[in-house]
CSV table of C-alpha atoms in Angstrom, one decimal:
chain,number,residue,atom,x,y,z
H,1,MET,CA,39.9,-3.4,-11.3
H,2,VAL,CA,39.1,-0.8,-13.6
H,3,ASN,CA,39.7,3.0,-12.9
H,4,ASN,CA,36.3,5.0,-13.5
H,5,SER,CA,38.0,7.4,-15.6
H,6,THR,CA,39.1,4.5,-18.0
H,7,ILE,CA,35.7,3.2,-18.5
H,8,LYS,CA,34.6,3.8,-22.3
H,9,ALA,CA,31.1,3.2,-23.5
H,10,ALA,CA,29.1,3.3,-26.8
H,11,VAL,CA,25.4,3.8,-27.1
H,12,VAL,CA,23.6,2.1,-29.9
H,13,GLY,CA,20.7,4.1,-31.1
H,14,VAL,CA,20.1,7.8,-31.1
H,15,GLY,CA,16.4,8.2,-31.0
H,16,PHE,CA,14.5,8.7,-27.6
H,17,ILE,CA,16.1,6.6,-25.2
H,18,GLY,CA,19.5,6.7,-26.3
H,19,PRO,CA,20.4,10.1,-25.5
H,20,VAL,CA,19.1,9.6,-22.1
H,21,HIS,CA,21.5,6.8,-21.6
H,22,VAL,CA,24.2,9.2,-22.8
H,23,GLU,CA,23.1,11.9,-20.3
H,24,ALA,CA,23.2,9.4,-17.4
H,25,LEU,CA,26.6,8.1,-18.5
H,26,LYS,CA,28.0,11.6,-18.4
H,27,ARG,CA,26.5,12.4,-14.9
H,28,ASN,CA,28.2,9.2,-13.6
H,29,ASN,CA,31.6,10.6,-15.1
H,30,VAL,CA,31.6,7.8,-17.7
H,31,SER,CA,33.5,8.6,-21.1
H,32,VAL,CA,30.9,8.1,-24.1
H,33,ILE,CA,33.2,7.8,-26.9
H,34,GLY,CA,30.7,7.2,-29.6
H,35,VAL,CA,27.1,6.4,-31.1
H,36,VAL,CA,25.6,4.4,-33.4
H,37,GLY,CA,22.7,5.5,-35.4
H,38,LEU,CA,20.5,4.4,-38.4
H,39,SER,CA,23.2,5.8,-40.8
H,40,PRO,CA,26.8,7.2,-40.8
H,41,GLU,CA,25.2,10.7,-41.5
H,42,GLU,CA,22.8,10.2,-38.5
H,43,ALA,CA,25.2,8.9,-36.1
H,44,ALA,CA,27.7,11.8,-37.0
H,45,GLN,CA,25.1,14.5,-36.6
H,46,ARG,CA,23.9,13.0,-33.2
H,47,ALA,CA,27.3,12.8,-32.0
H,48,ARG,CA,27.9,16.3,-32.6
H,49,VAL,CA,24.6,17.1,-30.8
H,50,LEU,CA,25.3,15.1,-27.8
H,51,GLY,CA,28.8,16.2,-27.5
H,52,VAL,CA,30.4,12.5,-28.3
H,53,PRO,CA,33.6,12.3,-30.1
H,54,LYS,CA,32.8,9.7,-32.5
H,55,GLY,CA,29.6,8.8,-34.8
H,56,TYR,CA,30.3,5.1,-36.0
H,57,ALA,CA,29.5,4.4,-39.5
H,58,SER,CA,28.0,0.8,-38.2
H,59,PHE,CA,27.4,-1.2,-35.4
H,60,GLU,CA,30.3,-3.4,-36.7
H,61,GLU,CA,32.7,-0.6,-36.6
H,62,MET,CA,31.5,0.2,-32.8
H,63,LEU,CA,31.9,-3.3,-32.1
H,64,ALA,CA,35.4,-3.6,-33.5
H,65,ASP,CA,36.8,-0.4,-31.6
H,66,PRO,CA,39.2,-1.9,-28.8
H,67,GLU,CA,38.4,1.4,-26.8
H,68,VAL,CA,34.8,0.6,-26.2
H,69,GLU,CA,34.1,-1.7,-23.1
H,70,VAL,CA,30.7,-1.2,-22.5
H,71,VAL,CA,27.9,-1.3,-25.2
H,72,HIS,CA,24.2,0.3,-24.6
H,73,LEU,CA,21.8,-1.0,-26.6
H,74,ALA,CA,18.9,1.6,-27.2
H,75,THR,CA,17.6,0.0,-30.6
H,76,PRO,CA,14.2,-1.5,-31.6
H,77,ASN,CA,13.3,-4.7,-29.9
H,78,TYR,CA,13.8,-7.1,-32.7
H,79,LEU,CA,17.6,-6.0,-32.8
H,80,HIS,CA,18.2,-6.7,-29.1
H,81,PHE,CA,18.9,-10.2,-29.3
H,82,GLU,CA,21.5,-10.3,-32.2
H,83,GLN,CA,23.4,-7.0,-31.1
H,84,ALA,CA,23.5,-8.4,-27.5
H,85,LYS,CA,24.9,-11.7,-28.5
H,86,ALA,CA,27.3,-9.7,-30.8
H,87,VAL,CA,28.3,-7.4,-27.8
H,88,LEU,CA,29.0,-10.5,-25.4
H,89,LYS,CA,31.0,-12.5,-28.1
H,90,ALA,CA,33.0,-9.5,-28.8
H,91,GLY,CA,34.1,-9.6,-24.9
H,92,LYS,CA,32.3,-6.4,-24.0
H,93,HIS,CA,29.8,-5.9,-21.1
H,94,VAL,CA,26.5,-4.9,-22.4
H,95,VAL,CA,23.5,-2.8,-21.1
H,96,CYS,CA,20.4,-3.6,-22.9
H,97,GLU,CA,16.8,-1.9,-23.1
H,98,LYS,CA,13.9,-4.1,-22.6
H,99,PRO,CA,12.5,-6.5,-23.8
H,100,LEU,CA,15.9,-8.2,-23.7
H,101,ALA,CA,14.5,-10.4,-26.9
H,102,MET,CA,11.6,-11.3,-29.0
H,103,THR,CA,11.2,-14.7,-27.2
H,104,THR,CA,12.2,-16.6,-24.2
H,105,THR,CA,14.3,-19.1,-26.4
H,106,GLU,CA,16.2,-15.9,-27.4
H,107,SER,CA,16.5,-14.4,-24.0
H,108,ALA,CA,17.7,-18.0,-22.5
H,109,GLU,CA,20.3,-18.3,-24.9
H,110,LEU,CA,21.6,-14.4,-23.8
H,111,VAL,CA,21.4,-15.5,-20.3
H,112,ALA,CA,23.3,-18.7,-20.8
H,113,LEU,CA,26.0,-16.8,-22.9
H,114,ALA,CA,26.2,-13.9,-20.3
H,115,GLU,CA,27.0,-16.5,-17.8
H,116,GLN,CA,29.6,-18.3,-20.0
H,117,THR,CA,31.5,-15.2,-20.7
H,118,GLY,CA,31.4,-13.7,-17.2
H,119,LEU,CA,30.6,-10.2,-18.7
H,120,VAL,CA,28.5,-7.7,-16.9
H,121,ASN,CA,25.2,-7.7,-18.2
H,122,ALA,CA,21.9,-5.6,-17.4
H,123,VAL,CA,18.5,-4.9,-18.6
H,124,ASN,CA,17.4,-1.3,-18.4
H,125,PHE,CA,14.2,-1.7,-15.7
H,126,ASN,CA,15.4,1.8,-14.5
H,127,LEU,CA,12.0,2.6,-12.7
H,128,ARG,CA,13.2,0.5,-10.1
H,129,PHE,CA,15.6,3.3,-9.1
H,130,TYR,CA,13.0,5.8,-7.8
H,131,PRO,CA,14.3,6.3,-4.3
H,132,LEU,CA,10.8,5.8,-2.7
H,133,VAL,CA,10.6,2.7,-4.7
H,134,HIS,CA,13.7,1.4,-3.0
H,135,GLN,CA,12.0,2.8,0.5
H,136,ALA,CA,9.0,0.6,-0.2
H,137,ARG,CA,11.0,-2.3,-0.9
H,138,HIS,CA,12.9,-1.8,2.5
H,139,ILE,CA,9.4,-1.3,4.1
H,140,VAL,CA,7.8,-4.4,2.8
H,141,GLN,CA,11.0,-6.8,3.2
H,142,ASN,CA,11.5,-5.6,6.9
H,143,GLY,CA,8.0,-6.7,7.6
H,144,GLU,CA,6.7,-3.4,8.6
H,145,ILE,CA,3.5,-3.7,6.2
H,146,GLY,CA,2.7,-7.2,7.7
H,147,ASP,CA,1.9,-10.2,5.4
H,148,LEU,CA,1.1,-9.2,2.0
H,149,PHE,CA,-2.4,-9.4,0.9
H,150,ILE,CA,-3.0,-7.6,-2.6
H,151,LEU,CA,-0.5,-6.1,-5.2
H,152,GLN,CA,-2.5,-3.9,-7.6
H,153,GLY,CA,-2.2,-0.8,-9.9
H,154,SER,CA,-1.6,0.4,-13.4
H,155,TYR,CA,0.8,2.0,-16.0
H,156,LEU,CA,-1.1,4.2,-18.3
H,157,GLN,CA,-0.1,6.7,-21.1
H,158,ASP,CA,-1.8,8.9,-23.8
H,159,TRP,CA,0.7,8.9,-26.4
H,160,LEU,CA,-1.2,6.5,-28.6
H,161,LEU,CA,-4.5,7.8,-27.9
H,162,TYR,CA,-5.3,9.2,-31.7
H,163,PRO,CA,-5.5,6.7,-34.6
H,164,THR,CA,-2.9,9.1,-36.3
H,165,ASP,CA,-0.4,8.6,-33.2
H,166,TRP,CA,2.4,6.3,-34.6
H,167,SER,CA,5.7,4.6,-33.6
H,168,TRP,CA,7.9,1.7,-34.9
H,169,ARG,CA,6.3,0.1,-31.5
H,170,LEU,CA,3.2,-0.5,-33.5
H,171,ASP,CA,4.8,-2.9,-35.9
H,172,PRO,CA,5.2,-6.3,-34.4
H,173,GLU,CA,8.0,-7.1,-36.8
H,174,LEU,CA,9.9,-4.5,-34.9
H,175,GLY,CA,8.6,-4.4,-31.3
H,176,GLY,CA,6.9,-7.8,-30.9
H,177,SER,CA,3.6,-9.5,-31.0
H,178,LEU,CA,3.1,-7.6,-27.3
H,179,ARG,CA,3.2,-4.0,-27.2
H,180,ALA,CA,1.7,-2.2,-24.1
H,181,VAL,CA,2.4,-5.1,-21.9
H,182,ALA,CA,6.0,-5.5,-23.1
H,183,ASP,CA,6.7,-1.8,-23.3
H,184,ILE,CA,5.3,-0.7,-19.8
H,185,GLY,CA,3.7,-3.4,-18.3
H,186,SER,CA,7.2,-5.1,-17.8
H,187,HIS,CA,8.3,-2.1,-15.8
H,188,TRP,CA,5.4,-2.7,-13.4
H,189,LEU,CA,5.8,-6.4,-13.1
H,190,ASP,CA,9.5,-6.1,-12.3
H,191,MET,CA,9.1,-3.3,-10.0
H,192,LEU,CA,6.6,-5.3,-7.9
H,193,THR,CA,8.7,-8.4,-7.7
H,194,PHE,CA,11.8,-6.2,-6.8
H,195,ILE,CA,9.7,-4.4,-4.1
H,196,THR,CA,8.3,-7.7,-2.7
H,197,GLY,CA,10.6,-10.3,-3.5
H,198,LEU,CA,7.6,-12.3,-4.9
H,199,ARG,CA,7.2,-14.1,-8.3
H,200,VAL,CA,4.1,-14.5,-10.3
H,201,GLU,CA,3.0,-18.2,-10.5
H,202,ALA,CA,-0.1,-17.6,-13.0
H,203,VAL,CA,-1.7,-15.1,-14.9
H,204,PHE,CA,-5.4,-14.5,-16.7
H,205,ALA,CA,-5.2,-11.6,-19.4
H,206,ASP,CA,-7.7,-9.5,-21.3
H,207,PHE,CA,-6.8,-7.4,-24.3
H,208,LYS,CA,-8.3,-4.7,-26.4
H,209,THR,CA,-7.2,-3.0,-29.7
H,210,PHE,CA,-9.3,0.3,-29.6
H,211,HIS,CA,-7.7,1.4,-33.0
H,212,PRO,CA,-7.4,-1.7,-35.1
H,213,ILE,CA,-6.8,0.6,-38.3
H,214,ARG,CA,-4.1,3.4,-37.7
H,215,LYS,CA,-2.8,6.2,-40.0
H,216,LYS,CA,0.6,5.4,-40.5
H,217,PRO,CA,2.8,8.4,-41.7
H,218,ALA,CA,4.3,8.0,-45.0
H,219,LYS,CA,7.3,9.5,-43.8
H,220,PRO,CA,9.4,9.1,-40.6
H,221,VAL,CA,8.2,10.5,-37.4
H,222,GLU,CA,10.1,10.2,-34.1
H,223,THR,CA,8.4,8.8,-30.9
H,224,PHE,CA,6.9,11.3,-28.6
H,225,THR,CA,7.7,14.3,-30.8
H,226,GLY,CA,3.9,15.2,-31.5
H,227,LYS,CA,4.6,16.1,-35.2
H,228,ILE,CA,1.8,17.7,-37.1
H,229,LEU,CA,0.9,16.0,-40.6
H,230,GLN,CA,-1.5,16.6,-43.3
H,231,PRO,CA,-4.1,14.0,-44.3
H,232,GLU,CA,-2.4,13.0,-47.4
H,233,ASP,CA,0.7,12.1,-45.5
H,234,PHE,CA,-0.9,9.0,-43.9
H,235,ILE,CA,-1.6,5.4,-44.9
H,236,ASP,CA,-4.1,2.9,-43.5
H,237,GLN,CA,-2.1,0.4,-41.2
H,238,PRO,CA,-3.9,-2.7,-39.5
H,239,ILE,CA,-2.8,-3.0,-35.9
H,240,SER,CA,-2.7,-6.5,-34.1
H,241,THR,CA,-0.9,-5.4,-30.8
H,242,GLU,CA,-2.9,-4.4,-27.8
H,243,ASP,CA,-3.9,-0.8,-26.8
H,244,TYR,CA,-5.1,-2.2,-23.3
H,245,ALA,CA,-4.6,-5.1,-21.1
H,246,SER,CA,-5.6,-6.2,-17.8
H,247,ILE,CA,-4.1,-9.0,-16.0
H,248,LEU,CA,-5.1,-10.9,-12.8
H,249,LEU,CA,-1.9,-12.1,-11.1
H,250,ARG,CA,-1.5,-15.0,-8.8
H,251,TYR,CA,1.9,-14.3,-6.8
H,252,GLU,CA,3.7,-16.7,-4.5
H,253,ASN,CA,2.4,-17.1,-0.9
H,254,GLY,CA,-1.4,-16.8,-1.9
H,255,VAL,CA,-0.6,-13.0,-2.6
H,256,ARG,CA,-3.1,-11.8,-5.4
H,257,GLY,CA,-2.8,-8.8,-7.7
H,258,ASN,CA,-4.0,-7.2,-10.8
H,259,LEU,CA,-2.4,-4.8,-13.4
H,260,THR,CA,-3.9,-2.6,-16.0
H,261,VAL,CA,-1.8,-1.1,-18.9
H,262,ALA,CA,-2.8,1.2,-21.8
H,263,GLN,CA,-1.5,3.6,-24.0
H,264,VAL,CA,-4.8,5.4,-24.9
H,265,CYS,CA,-5.6,7.1,-21.6
H,266,ALA,CA,-5.8,11.0,-22.2
H,267,GLY,CA,-3.9,12.7,-19.7
H,268,ARG,CA,-1.9,10.2,-18.6
H,269,LYS,CA,1.6,11.3,-19.9
H,270,ASN,CA,3.4,8.3,-18.1
H,271,ARG,CA,1.9,7.1,-15.1
H,272,LEU,CA,2.9,4.1,-13.1
H,273,PHE,CA,0.8,3.5,-10.1
H,274,PHE,CA,1.1,0.7,-7.4
H,275,GLU,CA,-0.8,-0.1,-4.4
H,276,ILE,CA,0.5,-2.7,-1.7
H,277,TYR,CA,-1.9,-3.9,0.7
H,278,GLY,CA,-0.6,-5.9,3.8
H,279,SER,CA,-1.9,-7.2,7.2
H,280,LYS,CA,-0.5,-4.1,9.0
H,281,SER,CA,-0.6,-1.1,6.8
H,282,SER,CA,-0.4,-0.2,2.8
H,283,LEU,CA,1.8,1.7,0.1
H,284,VAL,CA,0.9,3.8,-2.8
H,285,PHE,CA,3.2,5.1,-5.4
H,286,ASP,CA,2.7,7.2,-8.4
H,287,SER,CA,5.4,8.1,-10.8
H,288,GLU,CA,3.8,11.3,-11.5
H,289,ARG,CA,4.3,12.3,-8.0
H,290,PRO,CA,7.9,10.2,-7.7
H,291,ASN,CA,8.8,12.3,-4.6
H,292,GLU,CA,6.0,10.8,-2.4
H,293,LEU,CA,5.2,7.6,-0.9
H,294,TRP,CA,1.6,7.3,0.9
H,295,ILE,CA,1.6,5.0,3.8
H,296,GLY,CA,-1.7,3.8,4.8
H,297,HIS,CA,-2.9,2.8,8.4
H,298,ARG,CA,-6.1,1.4,10.1
H,299,ASP,CA,-5.7,2.8,13.7
H,300,LYS,CA,-3.8,6.0,13.0
H,301,ALA,CA,-3.5,8.9,10.5
H,302,ASN,CA,-2.4,8.0,7.2
H,303,GLU,CA,1.1,9.6,6.3
H,304,ILE,CA,2.9,11.0,3.1
H,305,LEU,CA,6.7,10.3,3.0
H,306,MET,CA,8.5,12.8,1.1
H,307,ARG,CA,11.7,11.7,-0.7
H,308,ASP,CA,14.4,13.3,2.0
H,309,PRO,CA,17.7,11.1,2.4
H,310,SER,CA,17.7,12.0,6.0
H,311,LEU,CA,14.2,10.1,6.2
H,312,LEU,CA,15.2,7.1,4.3
H,313,ALA,CA,16.7,4.0,5.2
H,314,PRO,CA,20.6,3.9,5.2
H,315,GLU,CA,20.8,1.5,2.3
H,316,VAL,CA,18.2,3.5,0.3
H,317,ARG,CA,20.4,7.0,0.5
H,318,SER,CA,22.5,5.7,-2.3
H,319,VAL,CA,19.7,6.4,-4.9
H,320,ALA,CA,18.6,9.8,-3.5
H,321,SER,CA,21.1,12.5,-4.6
H,322,TYR,CA,19.7,15.6,-3.4
H,323,PRO,CA,18.2,17.1,-0.3
H,324,GLY,CA,14.7,17.0,0.5
H,325,GLY,CA,12.5,19.2,-1.3
H,326,HIS,CA,14.9,19.1,-4.4
H,327,ASN,CA,12.9,16.8,-6.6
H,328,GLU,CA,14.4,13.8,-8.3
H,329,GLY,CA,12.7,12.1,-11.3
H,330,PHE,CA,12.7,10.0,-14.4
H,331,ALA,CA,16.2,11.1,-15.7
H,332,ASP,CA,17.6,10.2,-12.1
H,333,THR,CA,16.5,6.7,-12.3
H,334,PHE,CA,18.7,6.3,-15.3
H,335,LYS,CA,21.7,8.0,-13.3
H,336,HIS,CA,21.2,5.9,-10.1
H,337,MET,CA,21.0,2.7,-12.2
H,338,MET,CA,24.0,3.3,-14.4
H,339,LYS,CA,26.1,4.2,-11.1
H,340,LYS,CA,25.3,0.7,-9.8
H,341,VAL,CA,26.5,-1.2,-13.4
H,342,TYR,CA,29.5,0.9,-13.3
H,343,ASP,CA,30.4,0.6,-9.7
H,344,TYR,CA,29.9,-3.2,-10.0
H,345,ILE,CA,32.3,-2.8,-13.3
H,346,ARG,CA,34.9,-0.8,-11.5
H,347,ALA,CA,34.9,-3.3,-8.3
H,348,GLY,CA,35.6,-6.4,-10.7
H,349,ASP,CA,34.1,-9.2,-8.7
H,350,PHE,CA,31.7,-10.4,-11.3
H,351,ASN,CA,30.7,-13.4,-8.9
H,352,LYS,CA,29.1,-11.0,-6.7
H,353,LYS,CA,25.3,-10.7,-6.9
H,354,PRO,CA,24.4,-7.5,-8.9
H,355,ASP,CA,22.4,-4.8,-7.5
H,356,PHE,CA,20.8,-3.8,-10.7
H,357,PRO,CA,18.5,-6.1,-13.1
H,358,THR,CA,20.5,-8.4,-15.2
H,359,PHE,CA,19.5,-10.4,-18.3
H,360,ALA,CA,18.0,-13.1,-15.9
H,361,ASP,CA,15.5,-10.5,-14.9
H,362,GLY,CA,14.9,-9.7,-18.8
H,363,HIS,CA,14.2,-13.3,-19.3
H,364,TYR,CA,11.8,-13.8,-16.7
H,365,GLU,CA,9.7,-10.8,-17.9
H,366,LEU,CA,9.7,-12.6,-21.1
H,367,LEU,CA,8.4,-15.6,-19.5
H,368,LEU,CA,5.5,-13.4,-18.1
H,369,ASN,CA,5.0,-11.8,-21.4
H,370,GLU,CA,4.8,-15.2,-22.9
H,371,ALA,CA,2.1,-16.5,-20.4
H,372,ILE,CA,0.0,-13.4,-20.5
H,373,GLU,CA,-0.3,-13.4,-24.2
H,374,LYS,CA,-1.2,-17.2,-24.2
H,375,SER,CA,-3.7,-16.3,-21.4
H,376,TYR,CA,-5.4,-14.0,-23.6
H,377,GLN,CA,-5.4,-16.3,-26.7
H,378,THR,CA,-6.7,-19.3,-24.7
H,379,ASN,CA,-8.9,-17.2,-22.3
H,380,GLN,CA,-7.5,-19.3,-19.3
H,381,TRP,CA,-5.3,-19.1,-16.5
H,382,VAL,CA,-1.5,-19.8,-17.4
H,383,THR,CA,1.2,-20.7,-15.1
H,384,ILE,CA,4.5,-19.2,-15.3
H,385,GLY,CA,7.4,-21.2,-16.6
H,386,SER,CA,11.1,-20.9,-15.7
H,387,THR,CA,14.4,-22.0,-17.4
H,388,VAL,CA,16.7,-20.0,-15.4
H,389,SER,CA,17.8,-20.2,-11.6
H,390,GLN,CA,15.9,-18.1,-9.1
H,391,PRO,CA,17.8,-14.7,-8.4
């Protein structure tokens, strides 16, 4: 068993998400002793800004540091597989951003290696950790909503609305052959399985790339920073990944669903939305209003449950830090997920089922991704395969 004050972590990647990991760890009193950047200079500079002692010269230098017990991977997608494998082989616990890998062959290998080493492994499906998402899970799994009929919703953003918007995620060599589905659709799919306990059996997908040619900056631009460039600063870049996808979903037990994901929706900054319809009542959640859960009824007035620990199920209160009316949001989902991971590490019983998403969950999402992509390519329903045991 490890004492909380002795757990030392390092974060690899210092772009948009890496610093969010650093902040979440500090809020949990975890010692972040170093970060890894694209260069020794970037790592040193970001370490100073983030208040972290070390800026490692390389990933390998960080991995060789015996003080580091847990490694967080917040790097581009194509690096996840090799980095996660190296971390596990170095005997360190690992928290990886999604997607876990570029293919299901890679992710299956990581699941097997994690099981072989017995080390703690997590995939950052942090959006599960909105308190009212946990409350929705409690309501559904206690049967309060009745038999499930329909799961539907969307995940919409506008940060790639213009053809001049650019990110490394648009490059399939760095981000993979799926973009909107893998980047944000995976969060929605993970969340609905978390809430309902149901797996997807088959999918039918339609994609659209609204900007087949984008204007790629000739110099680096950080994600979400909205930098203003001049016309001469761009080059034409063909785009093969999807701006939009709609997916029909056949779940277990005859439950039906549909999901729309897109990154070209003006005004939708980062909106995950779901509706769950059952034989007794329904639930609606909107991540742009994350402290409200709408509960729909047929024979009485509808309700809005405000996030308030005193009104939540006892098992949900661990992911609600502040009293009602003191709103919690995106950054708090990271805090609560990391608390679960580090509490698990401290407890030291790695045979116990984790209460956070693991590499097995990351592998399952990649199975879904591959089926969704195949469905679009073949214009037919595709059944989901599985190479790992069900959680």
